[in-house]
Amino acid sequence: MPQKTLKDIAEHVGGRVIGDSEILIESASTLDSAGAGQITFLSNPKYAPKVKKTHASAVLVAEQVETNAAQSVTEDPYYAFMQAVVLLHGHREHPNTGVSPKADISESAKIGQNCNIHPFAIIHDNAVVGDNCQIYSGVFIGPNVTVGNDCILYPNAVIYDGCQIGDRVIVQSNASVGQDGFGFATHKGEHHKIPQIGIVVLEDDVEIGSNAVVERGTLENTIIGKGSKIGDSVTIGHGAKIGPHCLLVPQAGIAGSAELGHHCVIGGQVGVVGHIKVGNMVTVAAQAAVINNVPDGSTLLGAPAVEANKGKRAYALIETLPDMRKKIRTLGKEIDKLKDK
């Protein structure tokens, strides 16, 4: 494993060293677990007491703190930690296999340069795959699909017909992009399937988690904006629009035709109903149910979702409700007595 001096790391992340700049760092870890030869970080002030006790050789901080470890002061310690981990450990390396003869590639498909296409991947008619892509075993790329450059499709990922995938997109294992939306017309008690004639567009730098589903639009395209990250087991309904740089935590569900602005954070198991607009830079706490339009910059929690401060006050009252009920009943009896008099 390559070693770097703290000076090397600080220069890489744009930090200022306090302490021994020549100390050797070989890996990264948490405040609790880090030991000699490791670097850690402090981004949340509530963990500041742990910095005093850490056994790490170095710590990335936003400002100088009391600790026995050497320090690198940087604007954003968590981002700097990410950069340090990449410097020390790198990202997953993909095997350089070339195009396997066991892959099923249509004669009309176009494959870019330096692609690795593993055994039993299927690439259909008129599909286009850009340069430097990794297409793992079991991947299905349907007819007329376009995949950009530097994409990674992990085993058993499915891209349905006609969908458009931008550059540097990652689709994790068993994810489905472009399947039919959940659209049915109910007539005389029977549910009749509505053709889904839109597609899915994944813009540049999108990541789709394992077992996630992005449905194609009924009439309009389903769009995942540039840089957005979709967690495992997330469902995005037909015709939904997810803005740039959003984070959707695993098991969230976005109903059809809902619209999210840019830089939204949607917590685990959140449900967003269809045909509403969620503004820019909105944060929704886990298990909330969003049923109305949401203005920019809001923080919501609860089911139905309400503004966070109101929600906290409301939930704080729940424990006192039994006592309040008793007092109200007692007051009611007292009022009845006064009326009788």
CSV table of N, CA and C in Angstrom, one decimal, residues 208-332:
chain,number,residue,atom,x,y,z
A,208,ILE,N,-27.0,5.3,-10.1
A,208,ILE,CA,-28.3,4.6,-9.8
A,208,ILE,C,-27.9,3.4,-8.9
A,209,GLY,N,-28.5,3.3,-7.7
A,209,GLY,CA,-28.1,2.2,-6.8
A,209,GLY,C,-28.7,0.9,-7.1
A,210,SER,N,-28.2,-0.1,-6.4
A,210,SER,CA,-28.7,-1.5,-6.7
A,210,SER,C,-30.2,-1.6,-6.4
A,211,ASN,N,-30.8,-2.4,-7.3
A,211,ASN,CA,-32.2,-2.7,-7.1
A,211,ASN,C,-33.1,-1.4,-7.3
A,212,ALA,N,-32.6,-0.3,-7.7
A,212,ALA,CA,-33.4,0.9,-7.9
A,212,ALA,C,-34.1,0.7,-9.2
A,213,VAL,N,-35.2,1.4,-9.3
A,213,VAL,CA,-36.1,1.4,-10.5
A,213,VAL,C,-36.4,2.8,-11.0
A,214,VAL,N,-36.1,3.1,-12.2
A,214,VAL,CA,-36.5,4.4,-12.8
A,214,VAL,C,-37.4,4.1,-14.0
A,215,GLU,N,-38.7,4.4,-13.8
A,215,GLU,CA,-39.7,4.1,-14.8
A,215,GLU,C,-39.6,5.1,-16.0
A,216,ARG,N,-39.9,4.6,-17.2
A,216,ARG,CA,-40.0,5.4,-18.4
A,216,ARG,C,-41.3,6.2,-18.3
A,217,GLY,N,-41.4,7.3,-19.0
A,217,GLY,CA,-42.6,8.2,-18.9
A,217,GLY,C,-43.7,7.7,-19.7
A,218,THR,N,-44.9,8.0,-19.3
A,218,THR,CA,-46.1,7.7,-20.1
A,218,THR,C,-46.1,8.4,-21.4
A,219,LEU,N,-46.0,9.8,-21.3
A,219,LEU,CA,-45.9,10.6,-22.4
A,219,LEU,C,-44.7,11.5,-22.4
A,220,GLU,N,-44.3,12.0,-21.3
A,220,GLU,CA,-43.1,12.8,-21.2
A,220,GLU,C,-41.9,12.0,-20.6
A,221,ASN,N,-40.7,12.3,-20.9
A,221,ASN,CA,-39.6,11.6,-20.4
A,221,ASN,C,-39.4,11.7,-18.9
A,222,THR,N,-38.9,10.6,-18.3
A,222,THR,CA,-38.4,10.7,-16.9
A,222,THR,C,-36.9,11.1,-17.0
A,223,ILE,N,-36.6,12.2,-16.2
A,223,ILE,CA,-35.3,12.7,-16.2
A,223,ILE,C,-34.6,12.8,-14.9
A,224,ILE,N,-33.4,12.3,-14.8
A,224,ILE,CA,-32.6,12.4,-13.6
A,224,ILE,C,-31.4,13.4,-13.9
A,225,GLY,N,-31.4,14.5,-13.2
A,225,GLY,CA,-30.5,15.6,-13.5
A,225,GLY,C,-29.1,15.3,-13.2
A,226,LYS,N,-28.2,16.1,-13.8
A,226,LYS,CA,-26.8,15.9,-13.8
A,226,LYS,C,-26.3,15.8,-12.3
A,227,GLY,N,-25.5,14.8,-12.0
A,227,GLY,CA,-24.8,14.7,-10.7
A,227,GLY,C,-25.7,14.1,-9.6
A,228,SER,N,-26.9,13.8,-9.9
A,228,SER,CA,-27.8,13.3,-8.9
A,228,SER,C,-27.5,11.8,-8.6
A,229,LYS,N,-27.6,11.4,-7.3
A,229,LYS,CA,-27.3,10.1,-6.9
A,229,LYS,C,-28.6,9.4,-6.3
A,230,ILE,N,-28.9,8.3,-6.9
A,230,ILE,CA,-30.1,7.6,-6.5
A,230,ILE,C,-29.7,6.3,-5.7
A,231,GLY,N,-30.2,6.2,-4.5
A,231,GLY,CA,-29.8,5.1,-3.6
A,231,GLY,C,-30.4,3.8,-4.0
A,232,ASP,N,-30.0,2.7,-3.2
A,232,ASP,CA,-30.5,1.4,-3.4
A,232,ASP,C,-32.0,1.3,-3.2
A,233,SER,N,-32.7,0.5,-4.0
A,233,SER,CA,-34.1,0.2,-3.8
A,233,SER,C,-35.0,1.5,-3.8
A,234,VAL,N,-34.5,2.5,-4.5
A,234,VAL,CA,-35.4,3.7,-4.7
A,234,VAL,C,-36.2,3.5,-6.0
A,235,THR,N,-37.5,3.9,-5.9
A,235,THR,CA,-38.4,3.9,-7.1
A,235,THR,C,-38.7,5.3,-7.5
A,236,ILE,N,-38.5,5.5,-8.8
A,236,ILE,CA,-38.9,6.8,-9.4
A,236,ILE,C,-39.9,6.6,-10.5
A,237,GLY,N,-41.1,7.2,-10.3
A,237,GLY,CA,-42.2,6.9,-11.2
A,237,GLY,C,-42.1,7.6,-12.5
A,238,HIS,N,-43.1,7.2,-13.4
A,238,HIS,CA,-43.0,7.6,-14.8
A,238,HIS,C,-43.2,9.1,-14.9
A,239,GLY,N,-42.4,9.7,-15.7
A,239,GLY,CA,-42.5,11.1,-15.9
A,239,GLY,C,-42.0,12.0,-14.8
A,240,ALA,N,-41.4,11.5,-13.8
A,240,ALA,CA,-40.8,12.3,-12.7
A,240,ALA,C,-39.6,13.1,-13.2
A,241,LYS,N,-39.3,14.2,-12.6
A,241,LYS,CA,-38.2,15.0,-13.0
A,241,LYS,C,-37.4,15.3,-11.7
A,242,ILE,N,-36.1,14.8,-11.7
A,242,ILE,CA,-35.2,14.9,-10.5
A,242,ILE,C,-34.2,15.9,-11.0
A,243,GLY,N,-34.0,17.0,-10.3
A,243,GLY,CA,-33.1,18.1,-10.6
A,243,GLY,C,-31.7,17.7,-10.4
A,244,PRO,N,-30.7,18.6,-10.8
A,244,PRO,CA,-29.3,18.3,-10.7
A,244,PRO,C,-28.9,18.2,-9.2
A,245,HIS,N,-27.9,17.3,-9.0
A,245,HIS,CA,-27.2,17.2,-7.7
A,245,HIS,C,-28.1,16.9,-6.5
A,246,CYS,N,-29.1,16.1,-6.7
A,246,CYS,CA,-30.0,15.6,-5.7
A,246,CYS,C,-29.4,14.3,-5.1
A,247,LEU,N,-29.8,14.1,-3.8
A,247,LEU,CA,-29.4,12.8,-3.1
A,247,LEU,C,-30.7,12.1,-2.7
A,248,LEU,N,-31.0,10.9,-3.2
A,248,LEU,CA,-32.2,10.2,-2.8
A,248,LEU,C,-31.7,9.0,-2.1
A,249,VAL,N,-31.9,8.9,-0.8
A,249,VAL,CA,-31.4,7.9,0.1
A,249,VAL,C,-32.2,6.6,-0.1
A,250,PRO,N,-31.6,5.4,0.1
A,250,PRO,CA,-32.3,4.2,-0.2
A,250,PRO,C,-33.7,4.1,0.3
A,251,GLN,N,-34.5,3.4,-0.5
A,251,GLN,CA,-35.9,3.1,-0.2
A,251,GLN,C,-36.9,4.3,-0.3
A,252,ALA,N,-36.4,5.4,-0.8
A,252,ALA,CA,-37.3,6.5,-1.1
A,252,ALA,C,-38.2,6.2,-2.3
A,253,GLY,N,-39.3,6.8,-2.4
A,253,GLY,CA,-40.2,6.6,-3.5
A,253,GLY,C,-40.8,7.9,-4.1
A,254,ILE,N,-40.5,8.2,-5.3
A,254,ILE,CA,-41.0,9.4,-6.0
A,254,ILE,C,-42.1,9.0,-7.0
A,255,ALA,N,-43.3,9.5,-6.8
A,255,ALA,CA,-44.4,9.1,-7.7
A,255,ALA,C,-44.3,9.8,-9.0
A,256,GLY,N,-45.1,9.3,-10.0
A,256,GLY,CA,-45.0,9.8,-11.3
A,256,GLY,C,-45.4,11.2,-11.4
A,257,SER,N,-44.7,11.9,-12.3
A,257,SER,CA,-44.9,13.3,-12.6
A,257,SER,C,-44.5,14.3,-11.5
A,258,ALA,N,-44.0,13.8,-10.4
A,258,ALA,CA,-43.4,14.7,-9.4
A,258,ALA,C,-42.2,15.4,-9.9
A,259,GLU,N,-41.9,16.6,-9.4
A,259,GLU,CA,-40.7,17.3,-9.8
A,259,GLU,C,-39.9,17.8,-8.6
A,260,LEU,N,-38.6,17.5,-8.6
A,260,LEU,CA,-37.7,17.9,-7.6
A,260,LEU,C,-36.7,18.9,-8.2
A,261,GLY,N,-36.5,20.0,-7.4
A,261,GLY,CA,-35.5,21.0,-7.9
A,261,GLY,C,-34.1,20.5,-7.7
A,262,HIS,N,-33.1,21.4,-7.7
A,262,HIS,CA,-31.7,21.0,-7.6
A,262,HIS,C,-31.3,20.9,-6.1
A,263,HIS,N,-30.3,20.1,-5.9
A,263,HIS,CA,-29.7,19.9,-4.6
A,263,HIS,C,-30.7,19.5,-3.5
A,264,CYS,N,-31.7,18.7,-3.8
A,264,CYS,CA,-32.6,18.2,-2.8
A,264,CYS,C,-32.0,16.9,-2.1
A,265,VAL,N,-32.3,16.8,-0.8
A,265,VAL,CA,-31.9,15.6,-0.1
A,265,VAL,C,-33.2,14.9,0.4
A,266,ILE,N,-33.4,13.7,-0.1
A,266,ILE,CA,-34.6,13.0,0.3
A,266,ILE,C,-34.3,11.7,1.1
A,267,GLY,N,-34.7,11.7,2.4
A,267,GLY,CA,-34.3,10.7,3.3
A,267,GLY,C,-34.9,9.3,3.0
A,268,GLY,N,-34.4,8.3,3.7
A,268,GLY,CA,-34.8,6.9,3.5
A,268,GLY,C,-36.3,6.8,3.8
A,269,GLN,N,-36.9,6.0,2.9
A,269,GLN,CA,-38.3,5.6,3.0
A,269,GLN,C,-39.3,6.8,2.9
A,270,VAL,N,-38.8,7.9,2.4
A,270,VAL,CA,-39.7,9.1,2.1
A,270,VAL,C,-40.6,8.7,0.9
A,271,GLY,N,-41.8,9.2,1.0
A,271,GLY,CA,-42.7,9.1,-0.1
A,271,GLY,C,-43.1,10.5,-0.6
A,272,VAL,N,-43.0,10.7,-1.9
A,272,VAL,CA,-43.4,12.0,-2.5
A,272,VAL,C,-44.5,11.6,-3.5
A,273,VAL,N,-45.7,12.2,-3.3
A,273,VAL,CA,-46.8,11.9,-4.2
A,273,VAL,C,-46.6,12.5,-5.6
A,274,GLY,N,-47.4,12.1,-6.5
A,274,GLY,CA,-47.3,12.6,-7.9
A,274,GLY,C,-47.9,13.9,-8.1
A,275,HIS,N,-47.4,14.6,-9.2
A,275,HIS,CA,-48.0,15.8,-9.7
A,275,HIS,C,-47.8,17.0,-8.7
A,276,ILE,N,-46.7,17.0,-7.9
A,276,ILE,CA,-46.4,18.1,-7.1
A,276,ILE,C,-45.0,18.6,-7.4
A,277,LYS,N,-44.6,19.8,-7.0
A,277,LYS,CA,-43.3,20.3,-7.2
A,277,LYS,C,-42.6,20.6,-5.9
A,278,VAL,N,-41.4,20.0,-5.8
A,278,VAL,CA,-40.6,20.2,-4.6
A,278,VAL,C,-39.5,21.2,-5.0
A,279,GLY,N,-39.3,22.2,-4.3
A,279,GLY,CA,-38.4,23.3,-4.7
A,279,GLY,C,-36.9,22.9,-4.6
A,280,ASN,N,-36.1,23.9,-4.8
A,280,ASN,CA,-34.6,23.7,-4.8
A,280,ASN,C,-34.1,23.6,-3.3
A,281,MET,N,-33.1,22.8,-3.1
A,281,MET,CA,-32.4,22.7,-1.8
A,281,MET,C,-33.3,22.4,-0.7
A,282,VAL,N,-34.2,21.5,-1.0
A,282,VAL,CA,-35.2,21.0,0.0
A,282,VAL,C,-34.6,19.7,0.7
A,283,THR,N,-34.8,19.6,2.0
A,283,THR,CA,-34.4,18.4,2.8
A,283,THR,C,-35.6,17.8,3.4
A,284,VAL,N,-35.7,16.5,3.2
A,284,VAL,CA,-36.9,15.8,3.7
A,284,VAL,C,-36.4,14.6,4.6
A,285,ALA,N,-36.8,14.6,5.9
A,285,ALA,CA,-36.3,13.6,6.8
A,285,ALA,C,-36.9,12.3,6.5
A,286,ALA,N,-36.3,11.2,7.0
A,286,ALA,CA,-36.6,9.8,6.7
A,286,ALA,C,-38.1,9.6,7.1
A,287,GLN,N,-38.7,8.8,6.3
A,287,GLN,CA,-40.1,8.3,6.4
A,287,GLN,C,-41.2,9.3,6.4
A,288,ALA,N,-40.8,10.5,5.9
A,288,ALA,CA,-41.8,11.6,5.7
A,288,ALA,C,-42.7,11.3,4.5
A,289,ALA,N,-43.9,11.9,4.5
A,289,ALA,CA,-44.8,11.8,3.3
A,289,ALA,C,-45.1,13.1,2.8
A,290,VAL,N,-44.5,13.4,1.6
A,290,VAL,CA,-44.7,14.8,1.0
A,290,VAL,C,-45.9,14.7,0.1
A,291,ILE,N,-46.9,15.5,0.5
A,291,ILE,CA,-48.2,15.5,-0.3
A,291,ILE,C,-48.6,16.8,-0.9
A,292,ASN,N,-47.8,17.9,-0.7
A,292,ASN,CA,-48.1,19.2,-1.2
A,292,ASN,C,-46.8,19.8,-1.8
A,293,ASN,N,-47.0,20.8,-2.6
A,293,ASN,CA,-45.9,21.5,-3.2
A,293,ASN,C,-45.0,22.1,-2.0
A,294,VAL,N,-43.7,22.1,-2.3
A,294,VAL,CA,-42.7,22.5,-1.2
A,294,VAL,C,-41.9,23.7,-1.7
A,295,PRO,N,-41.8,24.8,-1.0
A,295,PRO,CA,-41.0,25.9,-1.4
A,295,PRO,C,-39.5,25.7,-1.3
A,296,ASP,N,-38.7,26.5,-2.0
A,296,ASP,CA,-37.3,26.4,-1.9
A,296,ASP,C,-36.8,26.4,-0.5
A,297,GLY,N,-35.7,25.7,-0.2
A,297,GLY,CA,-35.0,25.8,1.0
A,297,GLY,C,-35.7,25.2,2.2
A,298,SER,N,-36.8,24.5,2.0
A,298,SER,CA,-37.5,23.9,3.2
A,298,SER,C,-36.9,22.7,3.8
A,299,THR,N,-37.1,22.5,5.1
A,299,THR,CA,-36.7,21.2,5.7
A,299,THR,C,-38.0,20.6,6.3
A,300,LEU,N,-38.3,19.4,5.9
A,300,LEU,CA,-39.6,18.8,6.3
A,300,LEU,C,-39.4,17.5,7.1
A,301,LEU,N,-40.4,17.2,7.9
A,301,LEU,CA,-40.4,15.9,8.5
A,301,LEU,C,-41.9,15.5,8.8
A,302,GLY,N,-42.1,14.2,9.0
A,302,GLY,CA,-43.4,13.7,9.5
A,302,GLY,C,-44.3,13.3,8.3
A,303,ALA,N,-45.4,12.6,8.7
A,303,ALA,CA,-46.4,12.1,7.8
A,303,ALA,C,-47.8,12.5,8.2
A,304,PRO,N,-48.4,13.5,7.5
A,304,PRO,CA,-47.9,14.2,6.3
A,304,PRO,C,-46.7,15.1,6.7
A,305,ALA,N,-45.9,15.4,5.8
A,305,ALA,CA,-44.7,16.2,6.0
A,305,ALA,C,-45.1,17.7,6.3
A,306,VAL,N,-44.4,18.2,7.4
A,306,VAL,CA,-44.6,19.6,7.7
A,306,VAL,C,-43.2,20.2,7.9
A,307,GLU,N,-43.2,21.6,8.0
A,307,GLU,CA,-41.9,22.3,8.3
A,307,GLU,C,-41.3,21.7,9.6
A,308,ALA,N,-40.0,21.5,9.6
A,308,ALA,CA,-39.3,20.7,10.6
A,308,ALA,C,-39.5,21.3,12.0
A,309,ASN,N,-39.4,22.6,12.2
A,309,ASN,CA,-39.6,23.1,13.6
A,309,ASN,C,-41.0,22.9,14.1
A,310,LYS,N,-42.0,23.0,13.2
A,310,LYS,CA,-43.4,22.7,13.6
A,310,LYS,C,-43.5,21.2,14.0
A,311,GLY,N,-42.9,20.4,13.1
A,311,GLY,CA,-43.0,19.0,13.3
A,311,GLY,C,-42.4,18.5,14.6
A,312,LYS,N,-41.2,19.1,15.0
A,312,LYS,CA,-40.5,18.8,16.2
A,312,LYS,C,-41.4,19.1,17.4
A,313,ARG,N,-42.0,20.3,17.4
A,313,ARG,CA,-42.9,20.7,18.5
A,313,ARG,C,-44.1,19.8,18.6
A,314,ALA,N,-44.7,19.4,17.4
A,314,ALA,CA,-45.8,18.5,17.4
A,314,ALA,C,-45.5,17.2,18.0
A,315,TYR,N,-44.3,16.6,17.6
A,315,TYR,CA,-44.0,15.3,18.1
A,315,TYR,C,-43.6,15.3,19.5
A,316,ALA,N,-43.0,16.5,20.0
A,316,ALA,CA,-42.7,16.6,21.4
A,316,ALA,C,-43.9,16.5,22.3
A,317,LEU,N,-45.1,16.9,21.7
A,317,LEU,CA,-46.3,16.8,22.5
A,317,LEU,C,-46.9,15.4,22.7
A,318,ILE,N,-46.5,14.5,21.8
A,318,ILE,CA,-47.1,13.2,21.8
A,318,ILE,C,-47.0,12.5,23.1
A,319,GLU,N,-45.9,12.6,23.8
A,319,GLU,CA,-45.7,11.9,25.1
A,319,GLU,C,-46.6,12.5,26.2
A,320,THR,N,-47.0,13.8,26.0
A,320,THR,CA,-47.8,14.4,27.0
A,320,THR,C,-49.3,14.3,26.8
A,321,LEU,N,-49.7,13.7,25.6
A,321,LEU,CA,-51.1,13.7,25.3
A,321,LEU,C,-52.0,12.9,26.3
A,322,PRO,N,-51.5,11.8,26.8
A,322,PRO,CA,-52.4,11.1,27.8
A,322,PRO,C,-52.7,12.0,29.0
A,323,ASP,N,-51.6,12.7,29.6
A,323,ASP,CA,-51.9,13.6,30.7
A,323,ASP,C,-52.8,14.7,30.3
A,324,MET,N,-52.6,15.3,29.1
A,324,MET,CA,-53.4,16.4,28.6
A,324,MET,C,-54.9,15.9,28.5
A,325,ARG,N,-55.1,14.7,28.1
A,325,ARG,CA,-56.4,14.1,27.9
A,325,ARG,C,-57.1,14.0,29.3
A,326,LYS,N,-56.3,13.6,30.3
A,326,LYS,CA,-56.9,13.5,31.6
A,326,LYS,C,-57.3,14.8,32.2
A,327,LYS,N,-56.4,15.8,32.0
A,327,LYS,CA,-56.7,17.1,32.5
A,327,LYS,C,-57.9,17.8,31.8
A,328,ILE,N,-58.0,17.5,30.5
A,328,ILE,CA,-59.2,18.0,29.7
A,328,ILE,C,-60.5,17.4,30.2
A,329,ARG,N,-60.5,16.1,30.5
A,329,ARG,CA,-61.7,15.4,31.0
A,329,ARG,C,-62.0,15.9,32.4
A,330,THR,N,-61.0,16.2,33.2
A,330,THR,CA,-61.2,16.7,34.6
A,330,THR,C,-61.9,18.1,34.5
A,331,LEU,N,-61.3,18.9,33.6
A,331,LEU,CA,-61.8,20.3,33.4
A,331,LEU,C,-63.3,20.2,32.9
A,332,GLY,N,-63.5,19.3,32.0
A,332,GLY,CA,-64.9,19.1,31.5
A,332,GLY,C,-65.9,18.8,32.6
